[in-house]
Short mmCIF file of C-alpha atoms in Angstrom, two decimals:
data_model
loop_
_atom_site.label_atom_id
_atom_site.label_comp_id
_atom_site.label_asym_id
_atom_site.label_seq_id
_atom_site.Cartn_x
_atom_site.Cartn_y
_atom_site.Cartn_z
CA UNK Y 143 0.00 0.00 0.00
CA UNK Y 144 1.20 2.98 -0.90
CA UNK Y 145 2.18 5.50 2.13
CA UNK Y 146 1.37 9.10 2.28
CA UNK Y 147 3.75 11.76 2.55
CA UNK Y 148 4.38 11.71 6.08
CA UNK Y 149 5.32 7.90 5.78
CA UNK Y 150 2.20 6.91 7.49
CA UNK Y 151 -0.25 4.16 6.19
CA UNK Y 152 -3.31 5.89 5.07
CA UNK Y 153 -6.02 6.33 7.49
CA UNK Y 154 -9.33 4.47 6.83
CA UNK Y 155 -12.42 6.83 7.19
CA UNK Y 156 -15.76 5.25 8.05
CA UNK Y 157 -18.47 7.18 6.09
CA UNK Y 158 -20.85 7.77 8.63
CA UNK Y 159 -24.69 6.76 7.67
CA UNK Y 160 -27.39 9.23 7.95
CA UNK Y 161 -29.50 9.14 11.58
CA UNK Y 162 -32.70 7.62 9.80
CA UNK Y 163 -33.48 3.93 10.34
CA UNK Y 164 -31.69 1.38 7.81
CA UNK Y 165 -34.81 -0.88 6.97
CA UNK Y 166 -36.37 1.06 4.03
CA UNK Y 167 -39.92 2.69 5.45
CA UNK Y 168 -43.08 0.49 4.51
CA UNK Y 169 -45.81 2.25 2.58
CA UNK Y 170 -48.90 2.19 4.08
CA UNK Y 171 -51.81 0.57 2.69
CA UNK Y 172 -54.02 3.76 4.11
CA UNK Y 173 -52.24 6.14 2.68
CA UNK Y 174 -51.88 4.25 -0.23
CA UNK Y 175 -55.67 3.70 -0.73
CA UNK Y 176 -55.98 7.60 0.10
CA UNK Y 177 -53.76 8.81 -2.80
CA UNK Y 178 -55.38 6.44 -5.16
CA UNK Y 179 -58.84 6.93 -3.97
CA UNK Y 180 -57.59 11.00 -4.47
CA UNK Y 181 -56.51 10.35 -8.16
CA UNK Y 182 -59.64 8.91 -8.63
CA UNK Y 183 -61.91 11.83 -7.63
CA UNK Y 184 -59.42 14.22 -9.03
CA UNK Y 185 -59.90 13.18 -12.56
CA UNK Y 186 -62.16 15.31 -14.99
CA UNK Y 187 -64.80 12.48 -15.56
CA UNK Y 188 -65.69 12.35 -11.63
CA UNK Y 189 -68.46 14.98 -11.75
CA UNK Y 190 -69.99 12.88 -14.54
CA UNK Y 191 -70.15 9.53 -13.50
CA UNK Y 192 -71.37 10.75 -10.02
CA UNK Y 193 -74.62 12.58 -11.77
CA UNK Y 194 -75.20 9.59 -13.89
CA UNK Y 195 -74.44 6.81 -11.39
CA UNK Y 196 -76.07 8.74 -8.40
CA UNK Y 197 -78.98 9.61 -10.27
CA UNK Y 198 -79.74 6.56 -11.73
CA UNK Y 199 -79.15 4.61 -8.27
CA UNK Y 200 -81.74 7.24 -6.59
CA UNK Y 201 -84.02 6.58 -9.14
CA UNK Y 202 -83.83 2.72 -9.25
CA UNK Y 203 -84.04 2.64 -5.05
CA UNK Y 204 -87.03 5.04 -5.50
CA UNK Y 205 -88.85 2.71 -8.03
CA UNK Y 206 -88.40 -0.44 -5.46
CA UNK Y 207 -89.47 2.19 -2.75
CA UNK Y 208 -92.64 3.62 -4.34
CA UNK Y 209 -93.56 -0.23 -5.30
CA UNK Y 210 -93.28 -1.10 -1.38
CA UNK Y 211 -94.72 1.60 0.17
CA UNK Y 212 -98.01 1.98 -2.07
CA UNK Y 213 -99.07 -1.53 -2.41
CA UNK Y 214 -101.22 -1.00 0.51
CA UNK Y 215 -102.63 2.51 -0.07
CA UNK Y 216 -103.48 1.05 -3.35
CA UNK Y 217 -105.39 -1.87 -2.11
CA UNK Y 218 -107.40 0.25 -0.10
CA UNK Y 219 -108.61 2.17 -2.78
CA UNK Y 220 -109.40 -0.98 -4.61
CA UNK Y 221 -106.91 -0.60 -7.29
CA UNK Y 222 -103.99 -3.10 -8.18
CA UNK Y 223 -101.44 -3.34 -5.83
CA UNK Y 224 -98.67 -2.38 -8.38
CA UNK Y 225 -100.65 0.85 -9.52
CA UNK Y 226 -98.78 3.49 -8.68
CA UNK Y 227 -95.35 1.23 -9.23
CA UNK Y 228 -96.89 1.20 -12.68
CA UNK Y 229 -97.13 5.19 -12.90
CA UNK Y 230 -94.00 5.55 -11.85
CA UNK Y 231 -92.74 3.29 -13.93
CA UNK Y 232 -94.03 5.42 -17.16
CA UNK Y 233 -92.83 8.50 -14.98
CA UNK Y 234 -89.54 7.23 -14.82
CA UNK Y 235 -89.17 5.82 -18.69
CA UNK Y 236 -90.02 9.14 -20.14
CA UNK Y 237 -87.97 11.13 -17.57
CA UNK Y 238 -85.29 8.96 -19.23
CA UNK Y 239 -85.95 10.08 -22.40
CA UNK Y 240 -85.77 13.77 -21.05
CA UNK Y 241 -82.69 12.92 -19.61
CA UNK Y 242 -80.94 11.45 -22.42
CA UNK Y 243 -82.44 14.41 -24.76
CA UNK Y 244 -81.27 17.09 -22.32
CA UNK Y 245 -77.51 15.43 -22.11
CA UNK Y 246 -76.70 15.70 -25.52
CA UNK Y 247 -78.43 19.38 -26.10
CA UNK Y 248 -75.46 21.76 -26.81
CA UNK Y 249 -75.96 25.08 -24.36
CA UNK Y 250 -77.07 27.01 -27.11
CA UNK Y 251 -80.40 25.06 -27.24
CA UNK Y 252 -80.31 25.06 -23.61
CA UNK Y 253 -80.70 28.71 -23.31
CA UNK Y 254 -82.77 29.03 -26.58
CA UNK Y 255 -85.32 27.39 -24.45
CA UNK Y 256 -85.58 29.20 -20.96
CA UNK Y 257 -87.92 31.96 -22.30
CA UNK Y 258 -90.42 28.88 -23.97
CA UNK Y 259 -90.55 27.09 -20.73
CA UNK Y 260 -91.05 30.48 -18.61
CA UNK Y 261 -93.65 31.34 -20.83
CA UNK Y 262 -95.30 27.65 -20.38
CA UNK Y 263 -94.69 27.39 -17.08
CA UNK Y 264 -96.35 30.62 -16.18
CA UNK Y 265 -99.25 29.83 -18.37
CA UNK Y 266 -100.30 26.60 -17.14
CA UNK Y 267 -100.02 27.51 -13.74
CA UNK Y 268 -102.47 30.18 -14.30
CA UNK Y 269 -104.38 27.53 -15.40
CA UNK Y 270 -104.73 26.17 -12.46
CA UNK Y 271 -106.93 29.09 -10.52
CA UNK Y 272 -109.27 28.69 -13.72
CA UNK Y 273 -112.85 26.84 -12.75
CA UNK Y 274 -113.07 23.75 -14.14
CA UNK Y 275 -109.39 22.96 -14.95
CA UNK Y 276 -107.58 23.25 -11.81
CA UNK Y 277 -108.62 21.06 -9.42
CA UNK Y 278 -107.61 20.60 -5.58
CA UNK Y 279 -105.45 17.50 -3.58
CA UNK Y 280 -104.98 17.61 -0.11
CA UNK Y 281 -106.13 21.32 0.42
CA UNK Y 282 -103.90 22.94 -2.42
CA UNK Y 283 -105.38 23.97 -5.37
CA UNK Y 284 -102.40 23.22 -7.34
CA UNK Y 285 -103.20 20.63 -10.19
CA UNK Y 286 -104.83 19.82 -13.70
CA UNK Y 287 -106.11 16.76 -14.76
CA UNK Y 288 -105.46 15.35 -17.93
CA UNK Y 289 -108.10 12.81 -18.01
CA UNK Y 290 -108.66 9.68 -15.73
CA UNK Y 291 -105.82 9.14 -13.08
CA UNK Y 292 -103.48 11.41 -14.71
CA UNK Y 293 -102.70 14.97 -13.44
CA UNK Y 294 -99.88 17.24 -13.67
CA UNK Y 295 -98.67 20.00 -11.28
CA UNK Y 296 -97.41 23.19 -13.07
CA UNK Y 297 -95.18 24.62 -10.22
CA UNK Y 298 -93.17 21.30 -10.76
CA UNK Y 299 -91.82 22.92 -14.20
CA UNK Y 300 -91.73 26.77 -12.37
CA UNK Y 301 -88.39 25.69 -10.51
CA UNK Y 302 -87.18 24.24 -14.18
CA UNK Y 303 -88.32 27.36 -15.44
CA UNK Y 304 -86.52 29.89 -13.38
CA UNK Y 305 -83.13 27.80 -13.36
CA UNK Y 306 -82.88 28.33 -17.07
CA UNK Y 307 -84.32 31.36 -17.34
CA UNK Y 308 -82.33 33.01 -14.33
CA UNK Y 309 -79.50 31.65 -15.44
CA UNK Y 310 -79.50 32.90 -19.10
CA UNK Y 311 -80.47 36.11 -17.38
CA UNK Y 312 -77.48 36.82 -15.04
CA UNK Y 313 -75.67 35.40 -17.45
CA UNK Y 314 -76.49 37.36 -20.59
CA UNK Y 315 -76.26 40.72 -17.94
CA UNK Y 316 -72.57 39.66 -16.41
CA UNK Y 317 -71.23 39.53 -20.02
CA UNK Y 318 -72.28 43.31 -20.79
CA UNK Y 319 -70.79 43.81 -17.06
CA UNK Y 320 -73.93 45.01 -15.46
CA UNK Y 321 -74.04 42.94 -12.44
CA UNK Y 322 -72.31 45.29 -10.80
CA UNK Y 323 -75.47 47.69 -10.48
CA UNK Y 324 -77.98 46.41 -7.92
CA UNK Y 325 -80.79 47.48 -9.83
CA UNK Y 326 -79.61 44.83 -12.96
CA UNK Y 327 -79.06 42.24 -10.40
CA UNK Y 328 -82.78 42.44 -8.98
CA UNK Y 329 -84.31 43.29 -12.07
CA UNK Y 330 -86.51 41.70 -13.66
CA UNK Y 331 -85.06 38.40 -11.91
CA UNK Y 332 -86.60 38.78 -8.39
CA UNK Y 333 -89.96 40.26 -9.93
CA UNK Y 334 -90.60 37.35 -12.37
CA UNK Y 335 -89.56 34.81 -8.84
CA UNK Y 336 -92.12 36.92 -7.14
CA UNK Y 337 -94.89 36.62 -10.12
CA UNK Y 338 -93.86 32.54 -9.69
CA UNK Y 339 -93.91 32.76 -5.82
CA UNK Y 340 -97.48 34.41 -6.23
CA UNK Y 341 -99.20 31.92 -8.48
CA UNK Y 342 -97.72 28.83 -6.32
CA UNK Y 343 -99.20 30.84 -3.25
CA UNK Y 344 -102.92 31.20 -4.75
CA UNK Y 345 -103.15 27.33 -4.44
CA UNK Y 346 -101.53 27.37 -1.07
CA UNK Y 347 -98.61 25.58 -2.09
CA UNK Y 348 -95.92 26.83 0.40
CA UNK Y 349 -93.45 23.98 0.14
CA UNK Y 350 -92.83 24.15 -3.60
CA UNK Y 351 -92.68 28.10 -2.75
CA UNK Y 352 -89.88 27.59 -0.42
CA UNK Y 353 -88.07 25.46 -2.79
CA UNK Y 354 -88.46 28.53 -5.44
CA UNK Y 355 -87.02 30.81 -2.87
CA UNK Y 356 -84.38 28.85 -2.31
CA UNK Y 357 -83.31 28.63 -6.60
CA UNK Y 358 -83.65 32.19 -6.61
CA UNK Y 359 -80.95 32.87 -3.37
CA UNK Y 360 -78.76 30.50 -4.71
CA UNK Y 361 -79.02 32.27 -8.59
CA UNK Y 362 -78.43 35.55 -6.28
CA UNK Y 363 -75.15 34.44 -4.53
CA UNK Y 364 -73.71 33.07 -7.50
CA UNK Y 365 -73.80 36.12 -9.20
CA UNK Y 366 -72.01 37.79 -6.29
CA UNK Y 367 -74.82 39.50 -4.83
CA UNK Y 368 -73.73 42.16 -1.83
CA UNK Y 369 -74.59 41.15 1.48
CA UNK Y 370 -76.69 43.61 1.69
CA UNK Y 371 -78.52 43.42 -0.96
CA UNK Y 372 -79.08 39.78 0.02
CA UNK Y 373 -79.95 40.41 3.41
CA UNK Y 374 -82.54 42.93 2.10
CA UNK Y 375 -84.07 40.41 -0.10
CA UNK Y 376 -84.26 37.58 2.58
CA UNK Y 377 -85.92 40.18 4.81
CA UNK Y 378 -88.63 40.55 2.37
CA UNK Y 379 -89.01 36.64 1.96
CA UNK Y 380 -88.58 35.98 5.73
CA UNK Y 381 -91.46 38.39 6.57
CA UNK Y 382 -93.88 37.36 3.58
CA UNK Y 383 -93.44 33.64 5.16
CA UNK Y 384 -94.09 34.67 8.64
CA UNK Y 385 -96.92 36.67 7.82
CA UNK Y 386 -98.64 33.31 5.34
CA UNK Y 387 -97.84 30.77 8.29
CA UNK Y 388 -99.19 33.28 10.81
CA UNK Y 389 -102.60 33.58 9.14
CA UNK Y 390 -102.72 29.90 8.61
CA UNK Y 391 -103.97 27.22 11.23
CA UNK Y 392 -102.76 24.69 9.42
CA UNK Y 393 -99.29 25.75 8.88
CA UNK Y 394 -99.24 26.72 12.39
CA UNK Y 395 -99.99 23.62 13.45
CA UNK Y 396 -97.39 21.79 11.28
CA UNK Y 397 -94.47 24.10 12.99
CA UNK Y 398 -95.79 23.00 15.87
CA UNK Y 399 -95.15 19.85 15.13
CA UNK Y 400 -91.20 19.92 15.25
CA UNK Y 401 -89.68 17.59 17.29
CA UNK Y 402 -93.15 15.65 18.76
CA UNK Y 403 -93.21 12.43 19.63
CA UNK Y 404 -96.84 12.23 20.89
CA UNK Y 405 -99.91 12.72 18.61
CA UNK Y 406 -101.41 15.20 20.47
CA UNK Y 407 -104.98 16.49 20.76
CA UNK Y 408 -107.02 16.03 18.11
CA UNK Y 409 -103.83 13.80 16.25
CA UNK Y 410 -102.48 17.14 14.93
CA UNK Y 411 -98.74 15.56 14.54
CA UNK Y 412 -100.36 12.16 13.86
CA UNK Y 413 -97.83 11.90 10.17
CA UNK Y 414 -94.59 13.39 11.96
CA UNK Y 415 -95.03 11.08 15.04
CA UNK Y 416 -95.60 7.91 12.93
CA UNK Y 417 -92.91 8.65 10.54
CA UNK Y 418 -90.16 8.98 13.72
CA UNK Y 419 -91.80 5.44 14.64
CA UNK Y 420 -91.21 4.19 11.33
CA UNK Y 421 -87.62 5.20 11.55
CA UNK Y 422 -87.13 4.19 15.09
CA UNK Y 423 -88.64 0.68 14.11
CA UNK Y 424 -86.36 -0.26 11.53
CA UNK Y 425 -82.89 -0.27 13.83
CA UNK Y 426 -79.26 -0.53 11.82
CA UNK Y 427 -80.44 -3.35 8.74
CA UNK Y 428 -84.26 -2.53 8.55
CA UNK Y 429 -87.04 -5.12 9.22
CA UNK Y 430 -87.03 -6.21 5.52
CA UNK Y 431 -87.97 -4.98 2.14
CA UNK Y 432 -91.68 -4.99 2.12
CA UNK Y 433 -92.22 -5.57 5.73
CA UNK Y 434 -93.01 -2.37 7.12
CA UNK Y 435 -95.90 -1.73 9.79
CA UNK Y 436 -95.91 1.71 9.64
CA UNK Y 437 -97.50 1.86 5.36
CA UNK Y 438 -100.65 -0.63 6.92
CA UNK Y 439 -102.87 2.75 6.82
CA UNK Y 440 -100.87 4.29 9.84
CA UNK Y 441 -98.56 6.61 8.07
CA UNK Y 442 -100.48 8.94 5.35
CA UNK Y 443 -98.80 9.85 2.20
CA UNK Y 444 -96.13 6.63 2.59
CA UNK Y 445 -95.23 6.42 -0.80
CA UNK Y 446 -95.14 10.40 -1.88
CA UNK Y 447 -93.88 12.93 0.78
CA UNK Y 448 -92.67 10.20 3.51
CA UNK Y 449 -91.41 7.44 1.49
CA UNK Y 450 -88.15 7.91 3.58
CA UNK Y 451 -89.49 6.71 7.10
CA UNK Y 452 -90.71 3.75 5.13
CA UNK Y 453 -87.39 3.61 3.63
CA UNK Y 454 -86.07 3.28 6.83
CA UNK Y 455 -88.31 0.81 8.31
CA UNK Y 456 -87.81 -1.67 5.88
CA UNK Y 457 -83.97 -0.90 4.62
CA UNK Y 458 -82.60 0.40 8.13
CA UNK Y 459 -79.88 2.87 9.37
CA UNK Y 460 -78.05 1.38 6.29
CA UNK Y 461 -80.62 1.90 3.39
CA UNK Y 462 -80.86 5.58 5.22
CA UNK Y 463 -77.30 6.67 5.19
CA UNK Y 464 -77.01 5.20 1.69
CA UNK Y 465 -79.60 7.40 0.03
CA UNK Y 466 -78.48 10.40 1.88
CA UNK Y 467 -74.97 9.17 0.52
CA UNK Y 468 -75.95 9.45 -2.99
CA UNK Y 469 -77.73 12.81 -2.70
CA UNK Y 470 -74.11 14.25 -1.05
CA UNK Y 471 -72.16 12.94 -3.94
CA UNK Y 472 -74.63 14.49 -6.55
CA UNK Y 473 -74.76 18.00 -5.02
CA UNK Y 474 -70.98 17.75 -4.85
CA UNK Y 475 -70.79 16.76 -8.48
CA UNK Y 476 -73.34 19.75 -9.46
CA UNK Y 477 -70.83 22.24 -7.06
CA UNK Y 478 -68.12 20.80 -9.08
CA UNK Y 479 -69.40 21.54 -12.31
CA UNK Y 480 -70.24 25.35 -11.42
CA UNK Y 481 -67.28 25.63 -10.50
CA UNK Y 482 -64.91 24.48 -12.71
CA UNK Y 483 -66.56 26.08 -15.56
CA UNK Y 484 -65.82 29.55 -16.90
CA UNK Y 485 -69.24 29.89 -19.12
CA UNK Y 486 -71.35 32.20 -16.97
CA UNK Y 487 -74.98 29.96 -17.86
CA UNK Y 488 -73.44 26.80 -16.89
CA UNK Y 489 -72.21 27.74 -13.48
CA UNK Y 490 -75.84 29.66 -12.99
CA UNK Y 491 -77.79 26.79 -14.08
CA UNK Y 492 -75.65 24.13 -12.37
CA UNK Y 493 -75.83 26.03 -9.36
CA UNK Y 494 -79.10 26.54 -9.53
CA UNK Y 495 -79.98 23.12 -10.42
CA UNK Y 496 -77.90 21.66 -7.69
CA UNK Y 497 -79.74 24.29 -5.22
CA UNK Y 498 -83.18 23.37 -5.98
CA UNK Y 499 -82.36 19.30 -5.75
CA UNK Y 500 -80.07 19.79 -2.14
CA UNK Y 501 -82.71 22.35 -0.81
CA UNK Y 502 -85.48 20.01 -1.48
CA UNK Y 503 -84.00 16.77 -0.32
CA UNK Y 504 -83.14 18.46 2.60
CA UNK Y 505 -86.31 20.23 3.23
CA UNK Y 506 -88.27 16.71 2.78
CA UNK Y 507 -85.57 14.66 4.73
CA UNK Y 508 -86.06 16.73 7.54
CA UNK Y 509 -89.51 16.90 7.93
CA UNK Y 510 -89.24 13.44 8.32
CA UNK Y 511 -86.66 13.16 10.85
CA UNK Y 512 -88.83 15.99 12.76
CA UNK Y 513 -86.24 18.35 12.71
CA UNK Y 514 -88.29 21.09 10.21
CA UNK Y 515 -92.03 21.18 9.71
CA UNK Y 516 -93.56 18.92 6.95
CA UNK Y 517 -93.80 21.10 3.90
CA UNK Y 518 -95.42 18.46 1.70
CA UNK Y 519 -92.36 18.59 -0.93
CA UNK Y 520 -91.32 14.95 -2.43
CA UNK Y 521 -88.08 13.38 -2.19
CA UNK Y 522 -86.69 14.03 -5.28
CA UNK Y 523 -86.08 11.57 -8.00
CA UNK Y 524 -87.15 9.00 -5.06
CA UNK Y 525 -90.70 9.56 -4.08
CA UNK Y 526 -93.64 8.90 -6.06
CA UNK Y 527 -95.34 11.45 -8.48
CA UNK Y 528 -94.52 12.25 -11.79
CA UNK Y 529 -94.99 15.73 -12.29
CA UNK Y 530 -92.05 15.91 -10.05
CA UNK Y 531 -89.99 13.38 -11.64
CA UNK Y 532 -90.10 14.59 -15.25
CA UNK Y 533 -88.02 17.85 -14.97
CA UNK Y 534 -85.96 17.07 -12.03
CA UNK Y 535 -84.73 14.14 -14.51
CA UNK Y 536 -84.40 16.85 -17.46
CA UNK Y 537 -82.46 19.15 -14.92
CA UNK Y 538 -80.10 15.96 -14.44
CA UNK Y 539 -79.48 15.60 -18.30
CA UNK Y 540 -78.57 19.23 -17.84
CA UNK Y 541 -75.67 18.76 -15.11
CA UNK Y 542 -74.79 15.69 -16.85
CA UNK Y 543 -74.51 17.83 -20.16
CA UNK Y 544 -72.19 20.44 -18.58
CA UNK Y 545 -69.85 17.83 -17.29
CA UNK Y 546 -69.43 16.28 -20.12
CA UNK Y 547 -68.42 20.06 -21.82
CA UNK Y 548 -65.95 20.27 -19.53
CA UNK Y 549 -62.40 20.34 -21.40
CA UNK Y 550 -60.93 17.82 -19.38
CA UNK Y 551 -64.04 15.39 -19.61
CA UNK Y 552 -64.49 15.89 -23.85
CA UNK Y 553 -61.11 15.07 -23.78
CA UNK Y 554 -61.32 11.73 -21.61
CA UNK Y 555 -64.29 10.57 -23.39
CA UNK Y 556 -62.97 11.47 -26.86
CA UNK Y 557 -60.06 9.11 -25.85
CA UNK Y 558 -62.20 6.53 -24.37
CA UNK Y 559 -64.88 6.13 -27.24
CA UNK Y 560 -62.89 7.19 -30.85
CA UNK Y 561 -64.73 7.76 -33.96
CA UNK Y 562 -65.53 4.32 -36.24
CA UNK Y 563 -62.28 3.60 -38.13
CA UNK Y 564 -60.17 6.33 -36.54
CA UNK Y 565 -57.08 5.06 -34.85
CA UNK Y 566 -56.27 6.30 -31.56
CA UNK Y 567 -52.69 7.36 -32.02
CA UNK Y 568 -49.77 6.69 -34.55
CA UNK Y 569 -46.44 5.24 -33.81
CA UNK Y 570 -47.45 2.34 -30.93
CA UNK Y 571 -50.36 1.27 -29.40
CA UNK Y 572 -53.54 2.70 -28.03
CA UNK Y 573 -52.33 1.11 -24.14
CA UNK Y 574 -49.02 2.23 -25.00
CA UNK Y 575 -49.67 6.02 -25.59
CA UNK Y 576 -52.90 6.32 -23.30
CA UNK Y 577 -50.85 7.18 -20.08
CA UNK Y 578 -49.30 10.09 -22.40
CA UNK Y 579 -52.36 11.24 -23.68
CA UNK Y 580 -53.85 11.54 -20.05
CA UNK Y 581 -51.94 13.62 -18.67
CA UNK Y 582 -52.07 16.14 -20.94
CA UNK Y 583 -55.37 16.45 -21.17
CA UNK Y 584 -55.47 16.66 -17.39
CA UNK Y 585 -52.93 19.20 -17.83
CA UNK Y 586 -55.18 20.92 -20.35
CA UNK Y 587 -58.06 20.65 -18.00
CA UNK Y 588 -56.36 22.13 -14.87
CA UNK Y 589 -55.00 24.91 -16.85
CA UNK Y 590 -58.82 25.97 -17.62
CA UNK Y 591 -60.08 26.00 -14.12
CA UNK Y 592 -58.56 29.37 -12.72
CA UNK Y 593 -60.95 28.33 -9.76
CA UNK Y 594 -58.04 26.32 -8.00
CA UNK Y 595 -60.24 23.35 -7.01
CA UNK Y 596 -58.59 20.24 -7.03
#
């Protein structure tokens, strides 16, 4: 060995080995499942398959629901047991056909039709005051027959109505930049919602009128209404309500209601009581499908505007948590799409579409838990009736029409279903280049959404 220039052997350092354990860290199969399960939601066709899935999952649950619950109310009346599954059933097969139609409608045609269904809207619901055409269920004077069992219920297509048309609205205003003036924001949005508000309230029909109320606050804060100016309008709203429930017994007696767990004189919260025995019945896994006490003529309206305490009779804590599972992931899919979109009508009429489906599953899923009064508002998609199920199912093509616009998602399902006889890619393989392909578009996609969101 040669020595060093001192004539002593050359010393031998020992590298010294950084503090950190030597056995390689494991990965964790929780953290693991959390970045894939992150990748997942992250990627642009999320917001789709969530509206589609959790929409058609809703729907399907409600069918099996509405088929359960009415068998006996139909019975009683000394019709078929599967009669109003069968209703439904039609219900549901042309609210598909909506659905499908509304999906593939470019926006154009979207907004080409807000002022026709505004104008139809309006006009059939002033059909309903008319003698002879309207006719009255359970108090409200809010329906027209169409011959034999059928009947429709205009103020069903008046929330449709102002989504589109509020939407094309604010939007039409915010690209001449005159959402900045008060006046343009109120006007003539919150007049025409008042004109609405007024002809739902002349057949006493406060529950669809809260769920109007609700579209037009939510049209309001998305286009960046002041706080002002939206406390000033929820004054006026607030007071309205409290002066229509004060003058009515009946409402009165529903907000009473709240929270009982006793009949009470005269049965006045006979429905909320048996609906929070229904629930309380039916422990974590339910007492079986098709087994419930409660729908044997104890519980009114079973199948329409309580169809959830029979849900949870008969399904349990489980079928309970799962529906309100599915309604979570669709409003998160409809705030998704508003806002990771930069055309002004899409993020209006997502919002407001996603507003008037979250309000009102709320607003019904509450009155049934006794936690708000009962308003006499359906689940939607889920309970029975179909003048409620047709345009919430065209408002679903909608949101499922502006997440397939996005860039990102056109993009992903361009890739994923290629024209007849067009190849995929030159130079190797469709598997081979896909992983390229992918993350440019999701490249592309982020780049377009200035919103941040992940």
């Amino acid at each position: 060995m040669p020595g060093s220039r001192t004539g002593r052997p050359p010393v031998q350092r020992t590298v010294r080995r950084p503090a950190t354990a030597s056995r390689p860290l494991r990965d964790n199969p929780v953290r693991r499942l959390y970045t894939r399960a992150q990748k997942a939601w992250d990627r642009p066709l999320t917001a789709y398959y969530l509206i589609f899935g959790g929409s058609l999952l809703i729907t399907v649950l409600g069918l099996v629901m509405v088929y359960s619950a009415s068998q006996i109310t139909a019975l009683q009346m000394s019709l078929p047991g599967s009669f109003f599954f069968r209703k439904q059933f039609l219900a549901a097969s042309i609210g598909a056909a909506l659905l499908l139609v509304a999906s593939r409608m470019p926006v154009k045609l979207h907004r080409g039709l807000a002022y026709p269904i505004l104008a139809g809207a309006v006009f059939m619901m002033a059909l309903v005051q008319v003698p002879g055409i309207g006719m009255s269920v359970n108090g409200n004077q809010n329906w027209i027959s169409l011959g034999g069992s059928f009947q429709i219920q205009p103020s069903e297509f008046g929330k449709l109505a102002l989504v589109l048309w509020g939407a094309d609205l604010l939007a039409r205003k915010q690209d001449r930049k005159l959402l900045a003036q008060w006046k343009h924001m109120l006007v003539p949005l919150v007049p025409v919602a008042f004109m609405l508000l007024g002809l739902i309230m002349l057949g006493g029909d406060m529950g669809t009128a809260i769920i109007l109320t609700a579209i037009l606050f939510g049209l309001l804060w998305l286009a960046g209404a002041p706080t002002r100016l939206f406390v000033g309008v929820l004054s006026v709203a607030a007071t309205l309500g409290v002066i229509l429930i004060k003058t009515s017994p009946n409402r009165m007696a529903r907000l009473q209601c709240i929270g009982a767990t006793d009949p009470g004189p005269g049965d006045a919260c006979w429905q909320a009581v048996h609906g929070i025995y229904a629930l309380a019945s039916g422990g974590i896994f339910g007492s079986g499908l098709g087994a419930s006490v409660e729908k044997w003529g104890q519980l009114p309206e079973a199948h329409t505007d309580f169809i959830f305490a029979v849900t949870g009779e008969e399904l349990g804590l489980a079928g309970t948590l799962s529906v309100l599972a599915l309604f979570a992931a669709l409003g998160y899919a409809g705030i998704r799409v508003a806002g990771r979109t930069e055309d002004p009508f899409v993020r209006y009429a997502a919002g407001g579409v996603t507003t008037w489906i979250t309000a009102q599953a709320v607003i019904n899923i509450g009155a049934v838990l006794g936690l708000l009064p009962i308003a006499g508002v359906p689940l939607p998609l889920f309970s029975y009736g179909g003048s409620a199920l047709l345009p919430t199912m065209f408002a679903i093509g909608l949101l499922i029409a502006f997440a397939r616009d996005e860039p990102g998602a056109r993009a992903a399902l361009a890739m994923r279903h290629p024209r007849f006889g067009r190849k995929r890619g030159a130079g190797g393989s469709a598997f081979d280049r896909s992983p390229r392909r992918w993350n440019t578009m999701r490249r592309r996609a982020s780049a377009a959404r200035p919103s941040g969101e992940r």
